[in-house]
XYZ file of C-alpha atoms in Angstrom:
439
model
C 149.496 8.080 122.465
C 149.686 4.593 124.269
C 150.866 1.853 122.976
C 148.857 -1.524 123.514
C 150.797 -4.348 124.118
C 147.607 -6.515 122.888
C 147.289 -4.357 119.440
C 150.153 -5.048 117.751
C 151.980 -8.815 117.047
C 153.737 -11.001 119.518
C 157.716 -11.648 119.120
C 156.522 -15.253 118.814
C 154.539 -14.259 115.601
C 156.933 -12.250 114.334
C 160.001 -14.949 114.233
C 157.637 -17.489 113.066
C 154.958 -15.729 111.340
C 151.631 -18.372 110.376
C 151.717 -20.351 107.385
C 155.217 -19.743 106.501
C 154.640 -16.109 105.942
C 157.004 -13.083 105.695
C 156.344 -11.253 109.357
C 154.663 -7.983 108.171
C 153.868 -9.061 104.882
C 150.260 -7.685 103.629
C 149.524 -11.245 102.149
C 149.490 -12.773 105.797
C 145.669 -10.638 106.734
C 142.409 -10.019 104.975
C 141.474 -8.191 102.265
C 140.011 -5.464 105.180
C 142.812 -5.433 107.467
C 144.780 -4.677 104.523
C 143.509 -1.525 104.024
C 144.845 1.081 106.951
C 146.711 4.828 105.749
C 145.083 5.074 101.886
C 141.931 4.441 103.235
C 141.604 6.637 106.468
C 143.332 9.767 104.178
C 140.637 9.094 101.621
C 137.657 9.305 103.734
C 139.727 12.278 105.668
C 139.337 14.274 102.636
C 135.836 14.134 102.527
C 135.841 16.708 105.885
C 133.218 19.296 106.594
C 134.748 21.606 104.454
C 134.785 19.287 101.551
C 131.300 18.489 102.080
C 130.657 22.330 101.874
C 132.137 21.985 98.206
C 130.700 18.974 96.877
C 127.170 20.334 98.027
C 127.729 23.733 96.376
C 128.939 21.983 93.256
C 125.949 20.666 93.502
C 123.789 22.621 94.278
C 125.221 25.375 92.074
C 125.289 23.139 88.420
C 123.374 20.361 88.976
C 124.590 16.860 87.880
C 126.471 19.123 85.421
C 130.208 18.810 87.106
C 129.790 15.224 88.031
C 132.357 13.954 86.088
C 135.112 16.124 87.895
C 135.010 13.418 90.540
C 135.936 10.667 87.917
C 138.625 13.452 86.626
C 140.651 13.901 89.558
C 140.519 9.958 90.807
C 143.353 9.088 88.977
C 145.581 12.092 89.996
C 144.767 12.302 93.980
C 145.370 8.578 93.632
C 148.965 8.948 92.052
C 149.975 11.200 94.087
C 148.975 9.891 97.604
C 150.623 7.020 96.307
C 153.610 8.697 95.644
C 153.549 10.666 99.337
C 153.268 6.841 100.543
C 155.800 5.402 98.981
C 158.086 8.220 100.335
C 156.855 6.983 103.953
C 157.345 3.611 103.397
C 160.470 3.266 101.397
C 162.783 5.964 102.982
C 160.882 5.063 106.948
C 160.567 9.461 107.212
C 157.920 11.534 106.583
C 158.088 14.203 103.829
C 159.165 17.126 105.910
C 161.743 15.129 107.590
C 163.313 14.374 103.749
C 162.831 17.676 103.008
C 164.950 18.331 106.226
C 167.977 15.816 105.214
C 167.852 16.338 101.612
C 166.686 19.777 100.678
C 167.534 23.971 101.591
C 166.398 24.504 105.215
C 163.871 27.447 103.981
C 161.945 25.459 102.048
C 160.715 23.278 104.716
C 160.797 26.020 106.753
C 158.410 27.699 104.218
C 156.452 24.433 103.606
C 156.008 23.505 107.268
C 154.899 27.563 108.495
C 151.651 27.145 104.901
C 150.795 23.379 106.292
C 150.514 24.678 110.062
C 148.338 27.996 108.932
C 146.321 26.252 106.446
C 145.825 23.126 108.723
C 144.633 25.520 112.228
C 141.935 27.374 110.009
C 140.633 24.197 108.330
C 139.998 22.446 111.761
C 138.494 25.579 113.274
C 136.160 25.518 109.724
C 135.671 21.517 110.033
C 134.889 21.808 114.368
C 132.680 24.476 113.790
C 130.703 22.688 111.358
C 130.267 20.197 113.986
C 129.239 21.824 116.749
C 126.587 23.672 114.220
C 125.440 20.393 112.945
C 125.066 19.191 116.274
C 123.389 22.298 117.326
C 120.626 21.526 114.256
C 120.187 18.351 115.346
C 119.495 18.807 118.982
C 119.778 22.319 119.717
C 121.776 24.077 122.540
C 125.218 26.303 122.136
C 127.466 25.538 119.246
C 130.413 27.055 120.693
C 129.920 24.839 123.487
C 130.123 21.635 121.419
C 132.763 22.847 119.233
C 134.597 22.805 121.837
C 133.393 19.722 123.236
C 134.559 18.036 119.917
C 138.065 19.674 119.962
C 138.961 18.157 123.385
C 136.963 15.077 122.657
C 139.453 14.638 119.453
C 142.542 15.350 121.316
C 141.659 12.702 123.952
C 141.302 9.828 121.860
C 144.403 11.265 119.573
C 147.198 11.140 122.520
C 145.775 8.501 124.729
C 144.075 5.487 122.989
C 146.873 3.299 121.434
C 148.130 3.470 118.022
C 146.375 0.281 117.006
C 143.253 0.969 118.231
C 143.497 4.112 116.969
C 144.053 3.439 113.543
C 141.660 0.221 113.569
C 138.688 3.347 115.212
C 139.667 5.516 112.100
C 139.515 2.707 109.583
C 136.190 1.675 110.851
C 135.210 5.300 111.059
C 135.356 5.112 107.061
C 131.929 3.532 107.033
C 130.515 6.921 108.395
C 130.644 8.311 104.673
C 128.287 5.862 103.456
C 125.470 8.128 105.237
C 125.679 10.074 101.872
C 124.715 7.397 100.094
C 121.649 6.931 101.960
C 120.650 10.633 101.669
C 120.882 10.316 97.983
C 118.504 7.303 97.696
C 116.160 9.091 99.672
C 116.667 12.225 97.819
C 115.004 10.163 94.676
C 117.716 11.358 91.915
C 116.875 10.961 88.546
C 119.778 8.075 87.736
C 119.965 8.520 84.097
C 120.677 11.987 84.387
C 123.099 12.214 87.317
C 125.005 9.106 85.621
C 125.362 11.007 82.015
C 126.432 13.432 83.972
C 129.474 11.754 85.609
C 130.068 10.003 82.395
C 129.819 12.807 80.012
C 131.704 16.004 80.331
C 130.420 18.891 80.483
C 132.547 22.300 80.841
C 131.433 25.858 80.220
C 134.500 28.490 80.007
C 133.334 31.239 82.430
C 134.178 32.431 85.782
C 131.595 29.487 88.064
C 132.624 27.081 86.172
C 136.640 27.463 86.309
C 136.426 28.208 89.823
C 134.187 24.866 90.858
C 136.707 23.086 89.234
C 139.625 24.599 91.172
C 137.298 24.088 94.033
C 137.086 20.647 93.454
C 141.253 19.973 92.562
C 141.819 22.205 95.988
C 139.384 19.727 98.114
C 140.413 16.509 96.688
C 144.113 17.399 96.052
C 145.244 18.542 99.784
C 149.071 19.062 101.410
C 148.016 18.078 104.994
C 146.590 14.744 103.019
C 150.404 14.056 102.100
C 152.092 14.630 105.326
C 149.109 12.433 106.829
C 149.756 9.746 104.808
C 153.222 9.664 104.467
C 153.735 9.425 108.199
C 151.072 6.344 108.704
C 152.964 4.621 106.594
C 156.116 5.079 108.532
C 153.646 4.763 111.889
C 152.654 0.993 109.823
C 156.170 0.369 109.504
C 156.799 0.644 113.205
C 153.787 -1.277 114.135
C 154.546 -4.089 112.072
C 158.334 -3.898 112.916
C 159.735 -4.180 109.232
C 162.747 -2.310 108.159
C 162.170 0.967 105.155
C 162.098 -0.621 102.297
C 165.558 1.200 100.768
C 167.019 -1.329 103.318
C 165.114 -4.462 102.323
C 164.416 -4.257 98.663
C 163.820 -7.316 97.922
C 160.603 -6.792 99.988
C 159.074 -4.014 98.049
C 156.698 -6.324 95.606
C 154.112 -7.283 98.315
C 154.461 -3.387 100.435
C 154.093 -1.871 96.799
C 150.987 -3.640 95.892
C 149.652 -3.039 99.759
C 150.256 1.172 99.266
C 148.749 0.631 95.561
C 145.746 -1.288 96.833
C 145.034 0.453 100.009
C 145.335 4.035 98.061
C 143.187 3.136 95.323
C 140.384 1.838 97.407
C 140.823 5.015 99.655
C 140.985 7.425 97.134
C 137.874 5.403 95.252
C 135.538 5.840 98.770
C 136.288 9.395 99.132
C 135.458 10.478 95.106
C 132.350 8.347 95.203
C 131.029 9.894 98.544
C 131.954 13.024 96.944
C 130.203 12.147 94.025
C 126.535 10.967 96.231
C 127.145 14.474 98.085
C 126.980 16.178 94.666
C 123.284 13.469 93.219
C 122.299 14.887 96.806
C 122.341 17.958 96.602
C 121.714 18.152 92.797
C 118.487 16.254 93.184
C 117.023 18.336 96.173
C 118.659 21.731 96.408
C 119.041 22.728 92.341
C 115.850 21.205 91.664
C 114.461 23.321 93.749
C 116.356 26.984 92.953
C 118.318 26.770 96.030
C 122.182 27.492 94.439
C 124.101 28.954 97.078
C 125.612 26.784 99.739
C 128.807 28.468 101.442
C 128.939 25.902 104.690
C 128.008 21.998 105.294
C 126.093 23.264 107.874
C 123.887 25.535 105.575
C 123.587 22.240 102.732
C 122.082 20.138 105.779
C 119.451 23.198 106.918
C 118.182 23.552 103.552
C 117.878 20.046 103.020
C 115.218 19.639 105.586
C 112.441 21.948 104.237
C 113.278 20.170 100.933
C 114.014 16.269 101.548
C 112.482 15.884 104.738
C 113.333 15.744 108.254
C 114.860 12.004 107.428
C 117.310 13.213 104.905
C 118.491 16.488 106.657
C 119.439 14.240 110.106
C 121.049 11.650 107.934
C 123.472 14.551 105.920
C 123.708 16.985 109.608
C 125.130 13.252 111.516
C 127.554 12.518 108.204
C 129.273 16.071 108.907
C 129.666 15.358 112.276
C 131.347 11.859 111.694
C 133.159 13.131 109.171
C 134.524 15.839 111.528
C 135.344 12.752 113.727
C 137.574 11.567 111.289
C 139.344 14.592 109.537
C 140.064 16.523 112.962
C 143.132 14.047 114.070
C 143.796 14.114 110.791
C 144.598 18.034 110.178
C 145.970 18.082 113.637
C 148.384 15.082 113.032
C 149.481 15.949 109.890
C 150.453 19.703 111.146
C 151.832 17.702 113.861
C 154.268 15.134 111.930
C 155.708 18.564 109.946
C 156.724 20.375 113.112
C 157.641 17.303 114.773
C 160.263 16.358 111.947
C 161.106 20.290 111.084
C 162.477 20.730 114.765
C 163.755 17.137 114.976
C 161.148 15.872 118.200
C 160.152 12.262 118.340
C 156.847 11.508 116.593
C 154.321 9.699 116.126
C 151.222 8.175 117.265
C 152.484 5.199 118.563
C 154.687 6.555 121.220
C 153.350 7.122 124.495
C 152.641 10.823 125.709
C 155.562 11.024 128.034
C 158.055 9.952 125.160
C 157.032 12.705 122.250
C 155.409 15.537 124.398
C 156.441 17.903 121.576
C 154.641 16.340 118.786
C 151.179 15.475 121.064
C 151.644 19.155 122.394
C 151.620 20.442 118.697
C 148.502 18.273 118.372
C 146.572 20.009 121.006
C 147.868 23.159 120.248
C 146.359 22.567 116.486
C 143.135 21.649 117.388
C 142.615 24.350 120.522
C 144.047 26.818 117.715
C 140.952 25.641 115.135
C 138.129 25.835 118.338
C 139.363 29.613 119.442
C 139.102 30.462 115.865
C 135.486 30.282 116.214
C 135.478 32.778 119.071
C 136.473 35.385 116.792
C 135.219 37.695 114.798
C 137.121 36.447 111.581
C 134.363 35.174 109.188
C 134.904 31.584 108.218
C 133.961 31.576 104.761
C 136.456 34.290 104.373
C 138.599 31.894 106.775
C 138.221 28.549 104.126
C 138.961 31.134 101.205
C 142.090 31.887 102.426
C 142.565 28.212 103.445
C 142.429 27.373 99.516
C 145.144 30.422 98.644
C 147.516 29.049 101.089
C 147.052 25.334 100.279
C 147.292 26.524 96.263
C 150.352 28.099 97.143
C 151.661 25.352 99.262
C 150.278 22.328 96.673
C 151.780 22.546 93.558
C 155.554 23.351 94.557
C 155.327 20.684 97.253
C 154.175 18.374 94.661
C 156.937 18.876 92.282
C 159.391 19.055 94.923
C 157.826 15.370 95.962
C 158.204 14.304 92.210
C 161.810 14.909 92.147
C 162.301 13.537 95.413
C 160.443 9.830 94.655
C 162.738 9.994 91.352
C 165.810 10.605 93.348
C 167.873 7.581 93.743
C 170.087 8.854 96.936
C 166.318 9.266 98.871
C 164.791 5.979 97.516
C 167.198 3.806 96.264
C 166.221 1.269 93.742
C 162.555 2.032 94.572
C 162.461 5.228 92.371
C 158.760 5.801 90.696
C 158.196 3.269 87.634
C 156.992 5.407 84.544
C 153.079 4.935 84.625
C 153.046 6.446 88.313
C 155.521 9.682 87.282
C 153.594 10.578 84.280
C 150.220 10.642 86.170
C 151.958 12.716 89.141
C 153.364 15.331 86.661
C 150.382 15.278 85.094
C 148.346 15.846 88.437
C 151.104 18.194 89.825
C 150.793 20.444 86.532
C 146.702 20.786 86.911
C 147.316 21.813 90.243
C 149.670 24.110 89.210
C 146.843 25.266 86.785
C 144.124 25.561 88.897
C 145.883 27.568 91.546
C 146.715 30.256 88.912
C 143.109 29.990 87.919
C 142.243 30.425 91.249
C 144.542 33.650 91.728
C 143.453 35.585 88.971
C 139.820 35.274 88.683
């Protein structure tokens, strides 16, 4: 990705920041400008595959499992904040810290599983985007899938990091399409809010699988790698040193990470909640209880909720896919590049980080090619969930140990509240994985 000199601070701004604010300080900008990696990460969590999961929850259980969005919010917020903290404090991503401080076999296993899961997820998301566009305008879905893949590669490779980061931030607004869907679907808000704030759970296979699916969708390993990597990118963009070198600057930076992550995960879960509301009010209310893909959910909405609601839902699939595909490919590239000690980062030009951008292209094109094989996309997503489940809990445990290691984090190890919630999230993910594998 090329560097845009007009999109970063000038030398004068760094040496003489305005109003006496320290260079790179989050307090020198407005609220929206302070949001970045956390907001984009949260939005990318609502990718087409995630939309399919939330649509199935709403179609199958109505409003009965809406409370899972509140339940998962503090867990995903904590673990993403820990990933961001590792990147900002150490100045390196997750894989680089694994390589420096832990066994090589652990790093290789983590990166391999991450790459496999991300390529499958890329295939599912790109296929869903192609299918959604086909539903909207007709034509060859596979051709659209190829075009989406090429466009995402070109944008991630040739648009400057500062501009691309800004595009991704503004692209998060596309998620509010699903708020519009819910308001056109005539949701009974009393029932919906009751399902959100009063937990209801039946101890049977379908409910257990749904809870596991929600946790697996909201807490995904690729999001850890992406947010940590983006925090490192932000250090470079703002010309500031890692917090382990300048611990006196930790207060404003960690406050920014906390706010950014809470807002990002909050947006993610609110949108997921509205998807559940919309599909509960339309599909579940009319007896449609089996949805396997996001495009199926969109198509099922057309006769039930009308053409406008269907179009909003389909447009949302395409928009969120354009946001999620670069995150999936980018997180894979961070992991692989850190494994082999390649120069990595979206702030570098193509010729400066050829292997990094090649990994982005290969991962994305690998996802495109999956749509031209005989592999069942539903089974592929199932195995993605299996791989993510196998990877997530152990990786979360390693991140927790890493974030408490003073040799890695210096004086900025985790505060007790974040430590407690982080371990709760890790245990919850481990239990969810075991349930998933045993049911």
